[in-house]
Amino acid sequence: MDVGGAGAAPLTFPFPFPPYPIQEQFMTELYRVLEAGKVGIFESPTGTGKSLSLICGSLSWLRDFEEKRRQEEEALVLAAEATEENEVKKTNGSTSAANGSTTEPDWVTQFLQKKEVTDLKNKIKEDQLRRKKREEKLEQMRHNVQLKFAAKRKREEDDETIRLLRLSQQILSPGGDGPALEQGEEELVLAEYESDEETKKGLEPDDEEDFEEEHVTKIYYCSRTHSQLSQFVHELQKSPFGKETRLVSLGSRQNMCVNEDVRRLGTVQLINDRCTEMQKNKHDKKSEEPEGKKRRAGRLTCPFYTYDQMQFLREEILVEVKDIEQLVSQAREVKACPYYASRYAIPAAQLVVLPYQMLLHDSTRRASGIKLKDQIVIVDEAHNLIDTITGMYSCQVTGAQLCQAHSQLTQYAERYRSRLKAKNLMYIKQLLFLLERFVGALGGNIKQNPNYQKVSQPGTTLRSINDFLFYSQVDNINLFKVQRYCMKSMISRKLFGFTEKFRGAAVINPVKEGAKAAAGLQQYLQNLRSPGEGAADGSQEVSEADAVRSASPLMQIEGFLSALTNANQDGRVLVQLQGSLAQSSLKFLMLNPAVHFTQVLKDCRSVIIAGGTMQPVSDFKQQLLVAAGLEVDRIVEFSCGHVIPPENILPIVLCCGPTNQQLEFTYEKRGLPEMMDETGRILANLCNVVPGGLVCFFSSYEYERQILERWKKSGLLRRLAAKKKIFQEPKKASQVEQVLSEYSRCIKLSGQSPGPLTGALLFSVVGGKMSEGINFSDDLGRCVVMVGMPYPNIRSPELQEKMSYLDHTLPKTNGVSAGKVLVENLCMKAVNQSIGRAIRHRGDYASILLLDHRYARPSVLGKLPQWIRSSTEVKQSFGAAYASIRKFFQMKKTSVSPS
């Protein structure tokens, strides 16, 4: 059978228990999509066993695929041998053929036939021999790591030795140009830079590919967070495939580092930089240090980065399925680095689980050793996939960061000017020029304090990439070369180390006119925090991230420079002026996420985009798949129902309130007193019939504030509190757990003892901390109320530009422009995420109330998840809706008990 062609799915799948019919349907369709090499969009509501279905469906296909390939190879070998044997018999039987024939001699025909058979046989043997050679080379590499890095390291060490000798001569020679360097400071000086063109002239062939282990066919499973990945691994451990699958868990250094000295640095960038530095030091010659002399602090190596121990851990990773926590725990025991050991295990793994940022970001993917050619990618929890890719390749730099980077880089160049080669100085000069012009684009002056430079006309200007380059007067700079220089020279890391070493100290002695003012500016810039950093809540995690951005602004600016190398039509630059120069910013907006998803689709055999709520799917199809050049007939959509019986859910679109006020929460009408009062009456009535928890979602924090203020003045809030204890979504992420705990405790206590309270009422915000990822199962969410339609801010320059871009690149849908479709899709995606919080398992039940007559439109109803849409009732009057809700909970009180 052709392994690349479509084939029938098995009748049954290995499963830890008898699967639900919808799980069987899910696995069957998944198997077909993988077999046919297509791209699937799979929707399976939370509580329907989506993870287990993905595991058993995809690994069943992988098991069958490997078996088919093995059988085909064996069949080819047998066929070749049989054909060869037949030819030998023919040869022996044709020796008495008549002479004088005018056709070709028999020996010629036999020779050609035999050659075809031999060629086929030799090809199979060559494939097997090549694999054997790779395995032997890999084994050799495992026992002698020097083999892999010898040539490359030799060149680096020779260059480093020459550079250090030159520096030593400059430091020791009397009257040398430039001050003597302090201990360890030579590490901060940029190495001699060669452009790619120069490097190619004398480039030696890179033999690393020869020693690279061959990648087996595998599945890359991606999700958003480490906790979701751990959950998936635990599901695999419980499945029939838990013992036989070779699995690797990938993660960031922050999550996997076992070196406590490095972990104490806290932030991602600092941990990454220290790890990279220590890894480099590990490859340096030990003989560089004089015998008996202690290694300098700047030359520390990581005791866990030991090749033999990492190879041992690699084998352990492949022997038994482990999540990241289990892997890190074992790594501590064997004193090996799990971050690098897991990467060594990728080629032999059958299943690789990783955060999807690691797979979707091209440079991170390559650095991690991930190869997608002919592999399977499953992106789970993919409802925010477009936003994730867009955010990954968008970036923003503030005026404060630009000024700070210019100050630091100027001081760096002044201190090491005599020790830097011409090419380094040339690129530093170009970087300084770019920073100066970017500040100029914000209307500022690089030589003055950015905090005191007021913006004359606040506002946002949107420009194309080319237009911005001309506007900034940097169109004569080759940004591709500057970007490559930043990456290869690691100048931002050198600058960060320099800044850390001389933080708070005078680095250079100003001698020019105005030096006092310049020194004051430099001191100010060293301690400057970027505007908008340090949120009002003062949370620790925010301040740590801000500290890194503040200390190393060039790293952020490198991202902006990289963004400017995108195609002109794929992005826009927003020049945002507000308050002062320090607060103003340049923001790159990625408009075409498909350009960064194209390579994934091109390389992979099959891609599965899965989630609990994937509606509306038109965004994924048009913006991500079709825009990436994928043929429509390669896209397969699958949406399964819920495991709950239909009578366990009551979704209602409510058009009018108790006083027959039409419900329309447009921006113009939602603030009217009568609309806010009508909403309060609806909730007051619901509190009389809804047991346990009632969760109410508002479209924004501002509207929540307005409506609660109104209810407080009218006394309605007091009436609500008499029935259910009121809770409000906190503004600090660190307080969410505490509020949920108190909310849960209140509901539990009210159900156990008689009293006036019948549970709790939780006010939340769409897109807030409780609209996604929070579990309102059973009594925690017996009713979910959505107040209005949470449309995004149509006045946002970013959204307007995105709409304009889609209008010009995508066709209309049923006469509606692509930009308007985007706005409605964004709204309904937010609604679906919020209302999906209630039903979490087979025995659960809840009512969903959508307050706005606009939900009754067919185009809107069609964008609800299928399992909700099929049960949705449209009620024109509140009386009819109230009667249905009361009857629903009365029936559940006697017939259903929470599981």
CSV table of C-alpha atoms in Angstrom, one decimal, residues 419-718:
chain,number,residue,atom,x,y,z
A,419,ARG,CA,40.3,47.7,20.4
A,420,LEU,CA,37.5,47.3,17.9
A,421,LYS,CA,38.1,46.4,14.2
A,422,ALA,CA,36.9,48.7,11.5
A,423,LYS,CA,33.9,46.5,10.6
A,424,ASN,CA,32.6,46.5,14.2
A,425,LEU,CA,33.0,50.3,14.4
A,426,MET,CA,31.2,50.6,11.1
A,427,TYR,CA,28.1,48.6,12.2
A,428,ILE,CA,28.1,50.3,15.6
A,429,LYS,CA,28.0,53.6,13.8
A,430,GLN,CA,25.1,52.4,11.7
A,431,LEU,CA,23.2,51.2,14.8
A,432,LEU,CA,23.7,54.6,16.4
A,433,PHE,CA,22.5,56.3,13.3
A,434,LEU,CA,19.4,54.1,13.2
A,435,LEU,CA,18.6,54.8,16.9
A,436,GLU,CA,19.0,58.6,16.3
A,437,ARG,CA,16.7,58.5,13.3
A,438,PHE,CA,14.1,56.4,15.1
A,439,VAL,CA,14.1,59.0,17.9
A,440,GLY,CA,13.8,61.7,15.2
A,441,ALA,CA,10.7,59.8,13.8
A,442,LEU,CA,9.1,60.3,17.2
A,443,GLY,CA,9.9,64.0,17.0
A,444,GLY,CA,12.6,63.8,19.6
A,445,ASN,CA,16.3,64.7,20.0
A,446,ILE,CA,18.7,61.9,21.0
A,447,LYS,CA,20.9,64.4,23.0
A,448,GLN,CA,18.1,65.5,25.4
A,449,ASN,CA,16.4,63.8,28.3
A,450,PRO,CA,13.5,61.8,26.8
A,451,ASN,CA,11.3,62.3,29.8
A,452,TYR,CA,11.4,66.1,29.5
A,453,GLN,CA,10.8,66.2,25.7
A,454,LYS,CA,7.0,66.8,25.4
A,455,VAL,CA,5.1,65.6,22.3
A,456,SER,CA,3.5,68.6,20.5
A,457,GLN,CA,0.7,66.7,18.8
A,458,PRO,CA,-0.2,63.4,20.5
A,459,GLY,CA,-1.7,60.8,18.1
A,460,THR,CA,-1.0,57.7,16.0
A,461,THR,CA,0.3,57.7,12.4
A,462,LEU,CA,0.3,54.5,10.4
A,463,ARG,CA,2.9,53.9,7.7
A,464,SER,CA,4.0,51.1,5.4
A,465,ILE,CA,7.4,49.6,6.0
A,466,ASN,CA,9.0,51.4,3.0
A,467,ASP,CA,7.3,54.7,3.9
A,468,PHE,CA,8.6,54.5,7.4
A,469,LEU,CA,12.1,53.9,6.2
A,470,PHE,CA,12.0,56.9,3.9
A,471,TYR,CA,10.3,59.0,6.7
A,472,SER,CA,13.1,58.0,9.1
A,473,GLN,CA,15.7,58.7,6.5
A,474,VAL,CA,17.3,55.2,7.0
A,475,ASP,CA,16.4,53.8,3.6
A,476,ASN,CA,20.1,53.8,2.6
A,477,ILE,CA,20.9,51.3,5.4
A,478,ASN,CA,21.0,47.6,4.5
A,479,LEU,CA,18.8,46.3,7.4
A,480,PHE,CA,19.4,42.7,6.4
A,481,LYS,CA,23.2,43.1,7.0
A,482,VAL,CA,22.6,45.0,10.2
A,483,GLN,CA,20.3,42.3,11.5
A,484,ARG,CA,22.8,39.6,10.5
A,485,TYR,CA,25.6,41.6,12.3
A,486,CYS,CA,23.5,41.8,15.5
A,487,MET,CA,22.8,38.1,15.5
A,488,LYS,CA,26.3,36.9,14.7
A,489,SER,CA,28.3,39.4,16.8
A,490,MET,CA,25.9,39.1,19.8
A,491,ILE,CA,26.4,42.8,20.3
A,492,SER,CA,23.3,43.1,22.5
A,493,ARG,CA,24.7,40.5,24.9
A,494,LYS,CA,28.1,42.2,25.0
A,495,LEU,CA,26.3,45.5,25.7
A,496,PHE,CA,24.2,44.0,28.4
A,497,GLY,CA,27.3,42.6,30.1
A,498,PHE,CA,29.0,46.0,29.8
A,499,THR,CA,26.0,47.8,31.3
A,500,GLU,CA,25.8,45.3,34.2
A,501,LYS,CA,29.5,45.7,34.9
A,502,PHE,CA,29.4,49.5,34.9
A,503,ARG,CA,25.9,50.1,36.2
A,504,GLY,CA,25.7,53.4,38.1
A,505,ALA,CA,29.4,54.1,37.4
A,506,ALA,CA,30.9,56.8,35.1
A,507,VAL,CA,32.1,54.8,32.1
A,508,ILE,CA,33.7,57.6,30.1
A,509,ASN,CA,35.1,61.0,31.0
A,510,PRO,CA,33.2,63.6,28.9
A,511,VAL,CA,35.5,66.2,27.6
A,512,LYS,CA,33.3,67.9,25.0
A,513,GLU,CA,31.3,71.0,25.5
A,514,GLY,CA,28.1,70.3,27.4
A,515,ALA,CA,29.7,67.2,29.0
A,516,LYS,CA,28.1,67.8,32.3
A,517,ALA,CA,24.6,67.7,30.8
A,518,ALA,CA,25.6,64.7,28.8
A,519,ALA,CA,26.9,62.9,31.9
A,520,GLY,CA,23.6,63.7,33.7
A,521,LEU,CA,21.6,62.3,30.8
A,522,GLN,CA,23.7,59.1,30.8
A,523,GLN,CA,23.2,58.6,34.5
A,524,TYR,CA,19.5,59.2,34.1
A,525,LEU,CA,19.3,56.8,31.2
A,526,GLN,CA,21.1,54.0,33.2
A,527,ASN,CA,18.3,54.1,35.8
A,528,LEU,CA,15.5,54.8,33.4
A,529,ARG,CA,12.4,52.5,33.3
A,530,SER,CA,10.4,52.4,30.1
A,531,PRO,CA,7.1,54.2,30.2
A,532,GLY,CA,4.1,52.0,30.9
A,533,GLU,CA,6.3,49.5,32.7
A,534,GLY,CA,5.4,48.5,36.2
A,535,ALA,CA,1.6,48.2,36.1
A,536,ALA,CA,-0.6,49.8,38.6
A,537,ASP,CA,-0.9,46.6,40.5
A,538,GLY,CA,2.9,46.5,41.0
A,539,SER,CA,3.0,42.8,40.5
A,540,GLN,CA,6.4,41.2,40.8
A,541,GLU,CA,6.4,39.3,37.5
A,542,VAL,CA,5.8,42.6,35.6
A,543,SER,CA,8.6,44.4,37.4
A,544,GLU,CA,11.1,41.6,36.7
A,545,ALA,CA,10.3,41.6,33.0
A,546,ASP,CA,10.6,45.4,32.9
A,547,ALA,CA,13.9,45.3,34.6
A,548,VAL,CA,15.3,43.1,31.8
A,549,ARG,CA,13.9,45.4,29.1
A,550,SER,CA,15.2,48.4,30.8
A,551,ALA,CA,18.7,46.9,31.3
A,552,SER,CA,18.9,45.5,27.8
A,553,PRO,CA,16.9,47.7,25.4
A,554,LEU,CA,19.0,46.8,22.4
A,555,MET,CA,17.6,43.3,22.5
A,556,GLN,CA,14.1,44.7,22.1
A,557,ILE,CA,15.3,47.0,19.3
A,558,GLU,CA,16.9,44.1,17.4
A,559,GLY,CA,13.4,42.6,17.2
A,560,PHE,CA,12.1,45.8,15.7
A,561,LEU,CA,14.9,45.9,13.2
A,562,SER,CA,14.1,42.3,12.2
A,563,ALA,CA,10.5,43.2,11.8
A,564,LEU,CA,11.4,45.9,9.4
A,565,THR,CA,12.9,43.3,7.0
A,566,ASN,CA,9.4,41.9,6.4
A,567,ALA,CA,7.8,42.4,2.9
A,568,ASN,CA,6.3,45.8,2.6
A,569,GLN,CA,2.8,44.5,2.2
A,570,ASP,CA,2.9,42.2,5.2
A,571,GLY,CA,3.2,44.7,8.0
A,572,ARG,CA,2.8,48.3,9.1
A,573,VAL,CA,4.6,50.7,11.5
A,574,LEU,CA,2.6,52.7,14.0
A,575,VAL,CA,4.2,55.9,15.2
A,576,GLN,CA,2.5,56.5,18.5
A,577,LEU,CA,3.1,59.9,20.1
A,578,GLN,CA,1.8,60.5,23.6
A,579,GLY,CA,2.9,62.6,26.6
A,580,SER,CA,6.7,62.7,26.4
A,581,LEU,CA,9.3,61.2,24.0
A,582,ALA,CA,10.0,58.5,26.7
A,583,GLN,CA,6.3,57.4,26.5
A,584,SER,CA,6.0,57.5,22.7
A,585,SER,CA,6.7,54.4,20.7
A,586,LEU,CA,7.3,52.7,17.4
A,587,LYS,CA,5.2,49.6,17.0
A,588,PHE,CA,5.5,47.0,14.2
A,589,LEU,CA,2.1,45.4,13.4
A,590,MET,CA,2.3,42.0,11.5
A,591,LEU,CA,-0.7,41.9,9.1
A,592,ASN,CA,0.0,38.6,7.4
A,593,PRO,CA,0.6,35.8,9.9
A,594,ALA,CA,0.3,33.3,7.0
A,595,VAL,CA,3.8,34.2,5.8
A,596,HIS,CA,5.3,32.7,8.9
A,597,PHE,CA,3.0,29.6,8.8
A,598,THR,CA,3.7,28.8,5.2
A,599,GLN,CA,7.0,26.9,5.9
A,600,VAL,CA,5.2,24.7,8.5
A,601,LEU,CA,2.5,23.8,5.9
A,602,LYS,CA,5.0,23.3,3.2
A,603,ASP,CA,7.3,21.0,5.1
A,604,CYS,CA,4.9,18.9,7.1
A,605,ARG,CA,3.1,15.8,5.8
A,606,SER,CA,0.0,16.9,7.7
A,607,VAL,CA,-1.0,19.6,10.1
A,608,ILE,CA,-3.9,19.4,12.6
A,609,ILE,CA,-5.3,22.5,14.2
A,610,ALA,CA,-7.4,21.5,17.2
A,611,GLY,CA,-9.3,23.1,20.0
A,612,GLY,CA,-12.4,23.0,22.2
A,613,THR,CA,-13.9,26.0,20.5
A,614,MET,CA,-12.7,26.6,16.9
A,615,GLN,CA,-15.7,28.6,15.7
A,616,PRO,CA,-15.7,30.7,13.6
A,617,VAL,CA,-13.3,28.7,11.4
A,618,SER,CA,-13.3,31.1,8.5
A,619,ASP,CA,-10.4,33.0,10.1
A,620,PHE,CA,-8.2,29.9,10.2
A,621,LYS,CA,-9.1,28.9,6.6
A,622,GLN,CA,-8.7,32.3,5.0
A,623,GLN,CA,-6.1,34.2,7.0
A,624,LEU,CA,-3.8,31.2,7.8
A,625,LEU,CA,-4.3,28.4,5.3
A,626,VAL,CA,-5.5,29.8,2.0
A,627,ALA,CA,-3.4,32.9,2.4
A,628,ALA,CA,-0.4,30.6,2.8
A,629,GLY,CA,-1.1,29.1,-0.6
A,630,LEU,CA,-2.8,25.9,0.6
A,631,GLU,CA,-5.4,24.4,-1.8
A,632,VAL,CA,-8.9,24.4,-0.4
A,633,ASP,CA,-9.4,20.7,-1.2
A,634,ARG,CA,-6.5,19.9,1.3
A,635,ILE,CA,-8.5,21.5,4.2
A,636,VAL,CA,-10.8,19.2,6.2
A,637,GLU,CA,-13.1,20.5,8.9
A,638,PHE,CA,-14.4,18.3,11.7
A,639,SER,CA,-16.7,19.4,14.6
A,640,CYS,CA,-18.1,16.8,17.0
A,641,GLY,CA,-20.9,17.2,19.5
A,642,HIS,CA,-20.7,17.2,23.2
A,643,VAL,CA,-20.8,14.1,25.4
A,644,ILE,CA,-23.6,15.6,27.4
A,645,PRO,CA,-27.2,14.8,26.5
A,646,PRO,CA,-29.0,17.7,24.7
A,647,GLU,CA,-31.3,18.2,27.7
A,648,ASN,CA,-28.3,19.1,29.9
A,649,ILE,CA,-27.9,22.5,28.2
A,650,LEU,CA,-30.3,25.4,27.7
A,651,PRO,CA,-28.8,28.2,25.5
A,652,ILE,CA,-31.2,31.2,25.1
A,653,VAL,CA,-30.9,34.3,23.0
A,654,LEU,CA,-32.9,37.0,24.9
A,655,CYS,CA,-34.2,39.9,22.8
A,656,CYS,CA,-36.2,41.9,25.5
A,657,GLY,CA,-36.0,42.4,29.2
A,658,PRO,CA,-38.7,42.2,32.0
A,659,THR,CA,-40.2,45.6,31.0
A,660,ASN,CA,-40.2,44.7,27.3
A,661,GLN,CA,-37.1,47.0,26.7
A,662,GLN,CA,-35.3,45.7,23.6
A,663,LEU,CA,-31.8,44.6,24.5
A,664,GLU,CA,-29.2,46.2,22.3
A,665,PHE,CA,-25.8,46.8,23.9
A,666,THR,CA,-24.3,48.9,21.2
A,667,TYR,CA,-21.7,51.5,22.2
A,668,GLU,CA,-24.3,54.3,21.9
A,669,LYS,CA,-27.1,52.5,23.9
A,670,ARG,CA,-25.4,50.3,26.5
A,671,GLY,CA,-24.7,53.3,28.8
A,672,LEU,CA,-28.4,54.4,28.9
A,673,PRO,CA,-29.9,54.2,32.4
A,674,GLU,CA,-32.9,52.1,31.2
A,675,MET,CA,-30.5,49.6,29.5
A,676,MET,CA,-28.4,49.1,32.7
A,677,ASP,CA,-31.5,48.9,34.9
A,678,GLU,CA,-33.1,46.3,32.6
A,679,THR,CA,-29.9,44.2,32.8
A,680,GLY,CA,-30.1,44.4,36.6
A,681,ARG,CA,-33.7,43.2,36.6
A,682,ILE,CA,-32.8,40.2,34.5
A,683,LEU,CA,-30.1,39.2,36.9
A,684,ALA,CA,-32.3,39.7,39.9
A,685,ASN,CA,-34.9,37.4,38.4
A,686,LEU,CA,-32.3,34.8,37.5
A,687,CYS,CA,-31.0,34.8,41.1
A,688,ASN,CA,-34.4,33.5,42.2
A,689,VAL,CA,-34.2,30.3,40.0
A,690,VAL,CA,-30.6,29.6,39.3
A,691,PRO,CA,-28.9,27.4,42.0
A,692,GLY,CA,-25.2,27.6,42.9
A,693,GLY,CA,-23.0,29.9,40.8
A,694,LEU,CA,-24.1,32.5,38.2
A,695,VAL,CA,-21.3,34.0,36.1
A,696,CYS,CA,-22.0,37.3,34.3
A,697,PHE,CA,-19.7,38.5,31.6
A,698,PHE,CA,-19.4,42.2,30.6
A,699,SER,CA,-17.8,43.5,27.4
A,700,SER,CA,-15.2,45.6,29.1
A,701,TYR,CA,-13.8,46.6,32.5
A,702,GLU,CA,-15.1,50.2,31.9
A,703,TYR,CA,-18.6,49.0,31.3
A,704,GLU,CA,-18.5,46.7,34.3
A,705,ARG,CA,-17.5,49.8,36.4
A,706,GLN,CA,-20.3,51.9,34.9
A,707,ILE,CA,-23.1,49.4,35.4
A,708,LEU,CA,-22.1,48.4,39.0
A,709,GLU,CA,-22.0,52.1,39.9
A,710,ARG,CA,-25.5,52.6,38.5
A,711,TRP,CA,-26.8,49.5,40.4
A,712,LYS,CA,-25.1,50.6,43.6
A,713,LYS,CA,-26.9,54.0,43.5
A,714,SER,CA,-30.3,52.5,42.6
A,715,GLY,CA,-30.1,49.9,45.3
A,716,LEU,CA,-30.2,47.0,42.9
A,717,LEU,CA,-26.8,45.7,43.9
A,718,ARG,CA,-28.0,45.4,47.4
